[in-house]
PDB file of C-alpha atoms and ligand atoms in Angstrom:
ATOM      1  CA  UNK Y   1       0.000   0.000   0.000  1.00 41.00           C
ATOM      2  CA  UNK Y   2       1.435   3.404  -0.873  1.00 41.00           C
ATOM      3  CA  UNK Y   3       1.715   6.088   1.763  1.00 46.00           C
ATOM      4  CA  UNK Y   4      -1.087   8.114   0.189  1.00 49.00           C
ATOM      5  CA  UNK Y   5      -3.613   5.281   0.305  1.00 49.00           C
ATOM      6  CA  UNK Y   6      -3.012   4.411   3.970  1.00 50.00           C
ATOM      7  CA  UNK Y   7      -6.186   4.697   6.034  1.00 59.00           C
ATOM      8  CA  UNK Y   8      -6.333   7.987   7.900  1.00 64.00           C
ATOM      9  CA  UNK Y   9      -6.668   7.738  11.682  1.00 78.00           C
ATOM     10  CA  UNK Y  10      -9.660   9.916  12.530  1.00 91.00           C
ATOM     11  CA  UNK Y  11     -10.628  10.620  16.112  1.00 95.00           C
ATOM     12  CA  UNK Y  12     -13.645  12.294  17.607  1.00 98.00           C
ATOM     13  CA  UNK Y  13     -13.092  15.288  19.835  1.00 98.00           C
ATOM     14  CA  UNK Y  14     -15.414  17.351  21.996  1.00 98.00           C
ATOM     15  CA  UNK Y  15     -15.948  20.804  20.476  1.00 98.00           C
ATOM     16  CA  UNK Y  16     -16.044  23.870  22.731  1.00 97.00           C
ATOM     17  CA  UNK Y  17     -18.515  25.524  20.353  1.00 95.00           C
ATOM     18  CA  UNK Y  18     -20.385  24.750  17.149  1.00 98.00           C
ATOM     19  CA  UNK Y  19     -21.375  27.794  15.153  1.00 97.00           C
ATOM     20  CA  UNK Y  20     -23.102  28.311  11.823  1.00 96.00           C
ATOM     21  CA  UNK Y  21     -19.594  28.761  10.358  1.00 97.00           C
ATOM     22  CA  UNK Y  22     -18.549  25.370  11.767  1.00 98.00           C
ATOM     23  CA  UNK Y  23     -21.590  23.758  10.165  1.00 98.00           C
ATOM     24  CA  UNK Y  24     -20.763  25.475   6.868  1.00 98.00           C
ATOM     25  CA  UNK Y  25     -17.208  24.134   7.090  1.00 98.00           C
ATOM     26  CA  UNK Y  26     -18.742  20.642   7.041  1.00 98.00           C
ATOM     27  CA  UNK Y  27     -21.791  20.940   4.791  1.00 98.00           C
ATOM     28  CA  UNK Y  28     -21.183  24.118   2.767  1.00 97.00           C
ATOM     29  CA  UNK Y  29     -23.390  27.208   2.836  1.00 95.00           C
ATOM     30  CA  UNK Y  30     -26.620  25.661   1.519  1.00 94.00           C
ATOM     31  CA  UNK Y  31     -29.800  27.235   2.927  1.00 93.00           C
ATOM     32  CA  UNK Y  32     -31.209  23.823   3.814  1.00 97.00           C
ATOM     33  CA  UNK Y  33     -28.352  21.330   4.298  1.00 96.00           C
ATOM     34  CA  UNK Y  34     -30.565  18.867   6.230  1.00 97.00           C
ATOM     35  CA  UNK Y  35     -33.472  19.039   3.763  1.00 98.00           C
ATOM     36  CA  UNK Y  36     -36.002  19.850   6.497  1.00 98.00           C
ATOM     37  CA  UNK Y  37     -36.965  23.462   5.678  1.00 98.00           C
ATOM     38  CA  UNK Y  38     -40.312  22.179   4.288  1.00 98.00           C
ATOM     39  CA  UNK Y  39     -41.369  21.252   7.844  1.00 98.00           C
ATOM     40  CA  UNK Y  40     -41.404  24.939   8.807  1.00 98.00           C
ATOM     41  CA  UNK Y  41     -40.280  23.885  12.299  1.00 98.00           C
ATOM     42  CA  UNK Y  42     -38.106  25.872  14.695  1.00 98.00           C
ATOM     43  CA  UNK Y  43     -35.250  23.791  16.144  1.00 98.00           C
ATOM     44  CA  UNK Y  44     -33.141  24.000  19.280  1.00 97.00           C
ATOM     45  CA  UNK Y  45     -29.381  24.332  19.109  1.00 96.00           C
ATOM     46  CA  UNK Y  46     -27.528  21.473  20.795  1.00 97.00           C
ATOM     47  CA  UNK Y  47     -25.396  21.919  23.952  1.00 98.00           C
ATOM     48  CA  UNK Y  48     -22.670  19.273  23.665  1.00 98.00           C
ATOM     49  CA  UNK Y  49     -20.820  18.960  20.396  1.00 98.00           C
ATOM     50  CA  UNK Y  50     -18.564  16.247  18.988  1.00 98.00           C
ATOM     51  CA  UNK Y  51     -16.547  16.572  15.828  1.00 98.00           C
ATOM     52  CA  UNK Y  52     -13.932  15.025  13.584  1.00 98.00           C
ATOM     53  CA  UNK Y  53     -11.147  17.079  12.047  1.00 97.00           C
ATOM     54  CA  UNK Y  54      -9.218  16.031   8.967  1.00 96.00           C
ATOM     55  CA  UNK Y  55      -6.212  18.066   7.857  1.00 93.00           C
ATOM     56  CA  UNK Y  56      -7.340  20.823  10.232  1.00 92.00           C
ATOM     57  CA  UNK Y  57     -10.818  21.041   8.713  1.00 96.00           C
ATOM     58  CA  UNK Y  58     -13.993  20.089  10.592  1.00 98.00           C
ATOM     59  CA  UNK Y  59     -15.520  17.227   8.562  1.00 98.00           C
ATOM     60  CA  UNK Y  60     -18.130  15.687  10.882  1.00 98.00           C
ATOM     61  CA  UNK Y  61     -20.381  16.677  13.778  1.00 98.00           C
ATOM     62  CA  UNK Y  62     -23.020  15.321  16.151  1.00 98.00           C
ATOM     63  CA  UNK Y  63     -24.731  17.359  18.882  1.00 98.00           C
ATOM     64  CA  UNK Y  64     -26.501  16.417  22.114  1.00 98.00           C
ATOM     65  CA  UNK Y  65     -29.060  18.106  24.323  1.00 98.00           C
ATOM     66  CA  UNK Y  66     -31.147  16.833  27.256  1.00 98.00           C
ATOM     67  CA  UNK Y  67     -34.846  17.410  26.612  1.00 98.00           C
ATOM     68  CA  UNK Y  68     -37.857  16.836  28.899  1.00 98.00           C
ATOM     69  CA  UNK Y  69     -40.446  14.466  27.487  1.00 98.00           C
ATOM     70  CA  UNK Y  70     -43.640  12.590  28.346  1.00 98.00           C
ATOM     71  CA  UNK Y  71     -43.907   9.013  27.078  1.00 98.00           C
ATOM     72  CA  UNK Y  72     -47.431   7.819  27.903  1.00 96.00           C
ATOM     73  CA  UNK Y  73     -47.785   8.513  31.648  1.00 94.00           C
ATOM     74  CA  UNK Y  74     -44.036   8.746  32.241  1.00 94.00           C
ATOM     75  CA  UNK Y  75     -42.413  12.160  32.485  1.00 97.00           C
ATOM     76  CA  UNK Y  76     -38.687  11.887  31.991  1.00 98.00           C
ATOM     77  CA  UNK Y  77     -35.804  13.213  29.931  1.00 98.00           C
ATOM     78  CA  UNK Y  78     -34.128  11.905  26.804  1.00 98.00           C
ATOM     79  CA  UNK Y  79     -30.849  12.855  25.208  1.00 98.00           C
ATOM     80  CA  UNK Y  80     -31.721  14.488  21.916  1.00 98.00           C
ATOM     81  CA  UNK Y  81     -29.235  13.903  19.114  1.00 98.00           C
ATOM     82  CA  UNK Y  82     -29.089  16.360  16.245  1.00 98.00           C
ATOM     83  CA  UNK Y  83     -27.020  18.180  13.692  1.00 98.00           C
ATOM     84  CA  UNK Y  84     -25.443  14.927  12.518  1.00 98.00           C
ATOM     85  CA  UNK Y  85     -23.368  15.964   9.534  1.00 98.00           C
ATOM     86  CA  UNK Y  86     -20.472  14.661   7.453  1.00 98.00           C
ATOM     87  CA  UNK Y  87     -18.730  16.663   4.730  1.00 98.00           C
ATOM     88  CA  UNK Y  88     -19.951  15.537   1.286  1.00 97.00           C
ATOM     89  CA  UNK Y  89     -16.433  14.517   0.166  1.00 97.00           C
ATOM     90  CA  UNK Y  90     -15.997  12.376   3.302  1.00 97.00           C
ATOM     91  CA  UNK Y  91     -19.372  10.588   3.317  1.00 98.00           C
ATOM     92  CA  UNK Y  92     -19.700   6.821   3.027  1.00 97.00           C
ATOM     93  CA  UNK Y  93     -16.528   6.107   5.020  1.00 96.00           C
ATOM     94  CA  UNK Y  94     -18.031   5.521   8.467  1.00 97.00           C
ATOM     95  CA  UNK Y  95     -17.618   9.052   9.855  1.00 98.00           C
ATOM     96  CA  UNK Y  96     -21.266   9.331  10.913  1.00 98.00           C
ATOM     97  CA  UNK Y  97     -20.903   6.006  12.731  1.00 98.00           C
ATOM     98  CA  UNK Y  98     -17.730   7.261  14.436  1.00 98.00           C
ATOM     99  CA  UNK Y  99     -19.095  10.612  15.568  1.00 98.00           C
ATOM    100  CA  UNK Y 100     -22.550   9.310  16.596  1.00 98.00           C
ATOM    101  CA  UNK Y 101     -20.996   6.410  18.545  1.00 98.00           C
ATOM    102  CA  UNK Y 102     -18.729   8.824  20.441  1.00 98.00           C
ATOM    103  CA  UNK Y 103     -21.643  11.169  21.134  1.00 98.00           C
ATOM    104  CA  UNK Y 104     -23.698   8.256  22.492  1.00 98.00           C
ATOM    105  CA  UNK Y 105     -20.835   7.166  24.743  1.00 98.00           C
ATOM    106  CA  UNK Y 106     -21.041  10.607  26.301  1.00 98.00           C
ATOM    107  CA  UNK Y 107     -24.867  10.453  26.339  1.00 98.00           C
ATOM    108  CA  UNK Y 108     -24.598   7.358  28.581  1.00 98.00           C
ATOM    109  CA  UNK Y 109     -23.032   9.564  31.268  1.00 98.00           C
ATOM    110  CA  UNK Y 110     -25.787  12.212  31.108  1.00 98.00           C
ATOM    111  CA  UNK Y 111     -28.528  10.388  33.060  1.00 97.00           C
ATOM    112  CA  UNK Y 112     -31.442   9.740  30.664  1.00 98.00           C
ATOM    113  CA  UNK Y 113     -32.143   6.140  29.680  1.00 98.00           C
ATOM    114  CA  UNK Y 114     -32.721   6.757  25.985  1.00 98.00           C
ATOM    115  CA  UNK Y 115     -31.510   8.916  23.119  1.00 98.00           C
ATOM    116  CA  UNK Y 116     -33.924  10.244  20.495  1.00 98.00           C
ATOM    117  CA  UNK Y 117     -33.469  11.829  17.086  1.00 98.00           C
ATOM    118  CA  UNK Y 118     -35.569  13.003  14.160  1.00 98.00           C
ATOM    119  CA  UNK Y 119     -34.641  12.131  10.582  1.00 98.00           C
ATOM    120  CA  UNK Y 120     -35.980  12.041   7.053  1.00 98.00           C
ATOM    121  CA  UNK Y 121     -37.362   8.611   6.030  1.00 98.00           C
ATOM    122  CA  UNK Y 122     -34.431   7.823   3.652  1.00 98.00           C
ATOM    123  CA  UNK Y 123     -32.013   8.003   6.632  1.00 98.00           C
ATOM    124  CA  UNK Y 124     -33.924   5.450   8.729  1.00 98.00           C
ATOM    125  CA  UNK Y 125     -31.990   2.435   7.365  1.00 98.00           C
ATOM    126  CA  UNK Y 126     -28.694   4.140   8.208  1.00 98.00           C
ATOM    127  CA  UNK Y 127     -29.716   4.776  11.814  1.00 98.00           C
ATOM    128  CA  UNK Y 128     -31.268   1.287  12.117  1.00 98.00           C
ATOM    129  CA  UNK Y 129     -27.913  -0.069  10.979  1.00 98.00           C
ATOM    130  CA  UNK Y 130     -26.365   1.895  13.864  1.00 98.00           C
ATOM    131  CA  UNK Y 131     -28.791   0.287  16.368  1.00 97.00           C
ATOM    132  CA  UNK Y 132     -31.616   2.853  16.465  1.00 98.00           C
ATOM    133  CA  UNK Y 133     -35.336   1.882  16.360  1.00 98.00           C
ATOM    134  CA  UNK Y 134     -38.167   3.860  14.745  1.00 98.00           C
ATOM    135  CA  UNK Y 135     -41.114   4.891  16.931  1.00 98.00           C
ATOM    136  CA  UNK Y 136     -44.536   4.220  15.486  1.00 94.00           C
ATOM    137  CA  UNK Y 137     -46.401   6.754  17.633  1.00 94.00           C
ATOM    138  CA  UNK Y 138     -47.048  10.402  16.879  1.00 95.00           C
ATOM    139  CA  UNK Y 139     -44.583  12.751  18.524  1.00 98.00           C
ATOM    140  CA  UNK Y 140     -45.707  16.209  19.592  1.00 98.00           C
ATOM    141  CA  UNK Y 141     -43.119  18.966  19.823  1.00 98.00           C
ATOM    142  CA  UNK Y 142     -43.349  22.532  21.021  1.00 98.00           C
ATOM    143  CA  UNK Y 143     -43.058  25.498  18.713  1.00 98.00           C
ATOM    144  CA  UNK Y 144     -42.837  29.245  19.335  1.00 97.00           C
ATOM    145  CA  UNK Y 145     -45.803  30.999  20.976  1.00 95.00           C
ATOM    146  CA  UNK Y 146     -46.839  27.845  22.778  1.00 91.00           C
ATOM    147  CA  UNK Y 147     -47.938  26.032  19.624  1.00 97.00           C
ATOM    148  CA  UNK Y 148     -47.735  22.230  19.457  1.00 98.00           C
ATOM    149  CA  UNK Y 149     -46.791  20.467  16.225  1.00 98.00           C
ATOM    150  CA  UNK Y 150     -46.871  16.824  15.224  1.00 98.00           C
ATOM    151  CA  UNK Y 151     -43.343  15.938  14.126  1.00 98.00           C
ATOM    152  CA  UNK Y 152     -43.507  15.198  10.372  1.00 98.00           C
ATOM    153  CA  UNK Y 153     -40.072  13.513  10.347  1.00 98.00           C
ATOM    154  CA  UNK Y 154     -39.423   9.978  11.619  1.00 98.00           C
ATOM    155  CA  UNK Y 155     -38.539   9.630  15.295  1.00 98.00           C
ATOM    156  CA  UNK Y 156     -35.868   7.112  16.240  1.00 98.00           C
ATOM    157  CA  UNK Y 157     -34.659   6.008  19.668  1.00 98.00           C
ATOM    158  CA  UNK Y 158     -31.837   3.966  21.108  1.00 98.00           C
ATOM    159  CA  UNK Y 159     -31.280   2.775  24.702  1.00 98.00           C
ATOM    160  CA  UNK Y 160     -28.404   4.225  26.681  1.00 98.00           C
ATOM    161  CA  UNK Y 161     -28.348   1.311  29.158  1.00 98.00           C
ATOM    162  CA  UNK Y 162     -28.641  -2.447  28.747  1.00 96.00           C
ATOM    163  CA  UNK Y 163     -31.674  -2.964  30.974  1.00 95.00           C
ATOM    164  CA  UNK Y 164     -34.154  -0.397  29.666  1.00 97.00           C
ATOM    165  CA  UNK Y 165     -37.143  -0.541  27.317  1.00 96.00           C
ATOM    166  CA  UNK Y 166     -38.874   2.391  25.658  1.00 96.00           C
ATOM    167  CA  UNK Y 167     -42.212   2.917  27.520  1.00 95.00           C
ATOM    168  CA  UNK Y 168     -45.399   2.579  25.476  1.00 93.00           C
ATOM    169  CA  UNK Y 169     -47.651   5.512  24.702  1.00 95.00           C
ATOM    170  CA  UNK Y 170     -47.722   8.789  22.827  1.00 96.00           C
ATOM    171  CA  UNK Y 171     -44.670  11.002  23.004  1.00 98.00           C
ATOM    172  CA  UNK Y 172     -44.599  14.724  23.703  1.00 98.00           C
ATOM    173  CA  UNK Y 173     -41.462  16.836  23.939  1.00 98.00           C
ATOM    174  CA  UNK Y 174     -41.704  19.714  26.418  1.00 98.00           C
ATOM    175  CA  UNK Y 175     -39.368  21.718  24.213  1.00 98.00           C
ATOM    176  CA  UNK Y 176     -38.665  22.678  20.642  1.00 98.00           C
ATOM    177  CA  UNK Y 177     -37.287  19.717  18.667  1.00 98.00           C
ATOM    178  CA  UNK Y 178     -33.544  19.321  18.424  1.00 97.00           C
TER     179      UNK Y 178
HETATM  180  C1  COA D   1     -26.425  11.265   6.838  1.00 57.02           C
HETATM  181  C2  COA D   1     -24.914  11.437   6.914  1.00 57.02           C
HETATM  182  C3  COA D   1     -24.561  12.066   8.243  1.00 57.02           C
HETATM  183  C4  COA D   1     -24.250  10.048   6.803  1.00 57.02           C
HETATM  184  O1  COA D   1     -22.834  10.200   6.961  1.00 57.02           O
HETATM  185  P1  COA D   1     -21.789   9.096   6.435  1.00 57.02           P
HETATM  186  O2  COA D   1     -20.464   9.404   7.012  1.00 57.02           O
HETATM  187  O3  COA D   1     -21.885   8.956   4.968  1.00 57.02           O
HETATM  188  O4  COA D   1     -22.352   7.760   7.117  1.00 57.02           O
HETATM  189  P2  COA D   1     -21.468   6.471   7.456  1.00 57.02           P
HETATM  190  O5  COA D   1     -20.547   6.181   6.322  1.00 57.02           O
HETATM  191  O6  COA D   1     -20.874   6.599   8.816  1.00 57.02           O
HETATM  192  O7  COA D   1     -22.594   5.378   7.500  1.00 57.02           O
HETATM  193  C5  COA D   1     -23.033   4.861   8.736  1.00 57.02           C
HETATM  194  C6  COA D   1     -23.388   3.399   8.570  1.00 57.02           C
HETATM  195  O8  COA D   1     -24.667   3.312   7.938  1.00 57.02           O
HETATM  196  C7  COA D   1     -24.562   2.472   6.791  1.00 57.02           C
HETATM  197  N1  COA D   1     -25.508   2.959   5.803  1.00 57.02           N
HETATM  198  C8  COA D   1     -25.404   4.075   5.066  1.00 57.02           C
HETATM  199  N2  COA D   1     -26.500   4.194   4.292  1.00 57.02           N
HETATM  200  C9  COA D   1     -27.293   3.135   4.585  1.00 57.02           C
HETATM  201  C10 COA D   1     -28.540   2.682   4.103  1.00 57.02           C
HETATM  202  N3  COA D   1     -29.237   3.356   3.180  1.00 57.02           N
HETATM  203  N4  COA D   1     -29.046   1.549   4.611  1.00 57.02           N
HETATM  204  C11 COA D   1     -28.394   0.846   5.564  1.00 57.02           C
HETATM  205  N5  COA D   1     -27.182   1.223   6.047  1.00 57.02           N
HETATM  206  C12 COA D   1     -26.650   2.358   5.557  1.00 57.02           C
HETATM  207  C13 COA D   1     -23.130   2.580   6.359  1.00 57.02           C
HETATM  208  O9  COA D   1     -22.726   1.436   5.612  1.00 57.02           O
HETATM  209  C14 COA D   1     -22.404   2.628   7.690  1.00 57.02           C
HETATM  210  O10 COA D   1     -22.325   1.335   8.266  1.00 57.02           O
HETATM  211  P3  COA D   1     -20.909   0.647   8.623  1.00 57.02           P
HETATM  212  O11 COA D   1     -20.228   1.618   9.570  1.00 57.02           O
HETATM  213  O12 COA D   1     -21.299  -0.634   9.263  1.00 57.02           O
HETATM  214  O13 COA D   1     -20.205   0.505   7.307  1.00 57.02           O
HETATM  215  C15 COA D   1     -24.384  12.319   5.742  1.00 57.02           C
HETATM  216  O14 COA D   1     -24.876  11.796   4.545  1.00 57.02           O
HETATM  217  C16 COA D   1     -24.771  13.790   5.838  1.00 57.02           C
HETATM  218  O15 COA D   1     -24.085  14.581   6.487  1.00 57.02           O
HETATM  219  N6  COA D   1     -25.871  14.191   5.153  1.00 57.02           N
HETATM  220  C17 COA D   1     -26.306  15.606   5.140  1.00 57.02           C
HETATM  221  C18 COA D   1     -26.824  16.067   6.491  1.00 57.02           C
HETATM  222  C19 COA D   1     -27.917  15.162   7.038  1.00 57.02           C
HETATM  223  O16 COA D   1     -28.901  14.870   6.385  1.00 57.02           O
HETATM  224  N7  COA D   1     -27.741  14.696   8.307  1.00 57.02           N
HETATM  225  C20 COA D   1     -28.661  13.793   8.979  1.00 57.02           C
HETATM  226  C21 COA D   1     -29.478  14.507   9.984  1.00 57.02           C
HETATM  227  S1  COA D   1     -30.621  13.335  10.794  1.00 57.02           S
END
């Protein structure tokens, strides 16, 4: 194998901040890099950020945020996962797996029993491949001015401990979606 074709060792690091410019470094300056503008929803920024740098450039990101939620009669919190992004020229090489796995390792230290994310239907197989499960119930999320919206994207969850099961019942986030 020549030196140039050696696999590159990529590691995930915690990011002290994640700005619009950081996102543009990964995905470019498209108005709608996640393809969700059609939902008209307002989203929450994430609080904890994980990234991968390659040659000094940020090429992947995943963000985390604890959000309060009701699942049936249970009021609890989940770790919301969002802003999962890999630079177009680096996609298909396992970077999303790497950065999401590292983010979930941290999520296991945050307290909640489950992580939750929203995605477009074509991304469900990718997240299922990474161990996530789709929810088949409606999910209500808050929007500005106290409005409630039914999430039009797919909701996926994954346990953060070995001994937990997702409770049954409708799901309502007590926050904007993340
Ligand atoms: C979605 C996105 C993050 C995926 O990044 P990526 O680096 O190409 O993904 P990976 O290569 O890590 O793929 C993760 C795993 O899913 C698998 N996979 C990918 N597409 C799949 C599919 N359609 N069905 C099943 N598995 C799939 C991959 O083979 C890989 O598995 P492996 O690690 O066992 O080989 C990237 O395309 C992106 O940034 N898109 C634009 C922004 C966006 O839409 N983000 C999602 C927000 S929810």
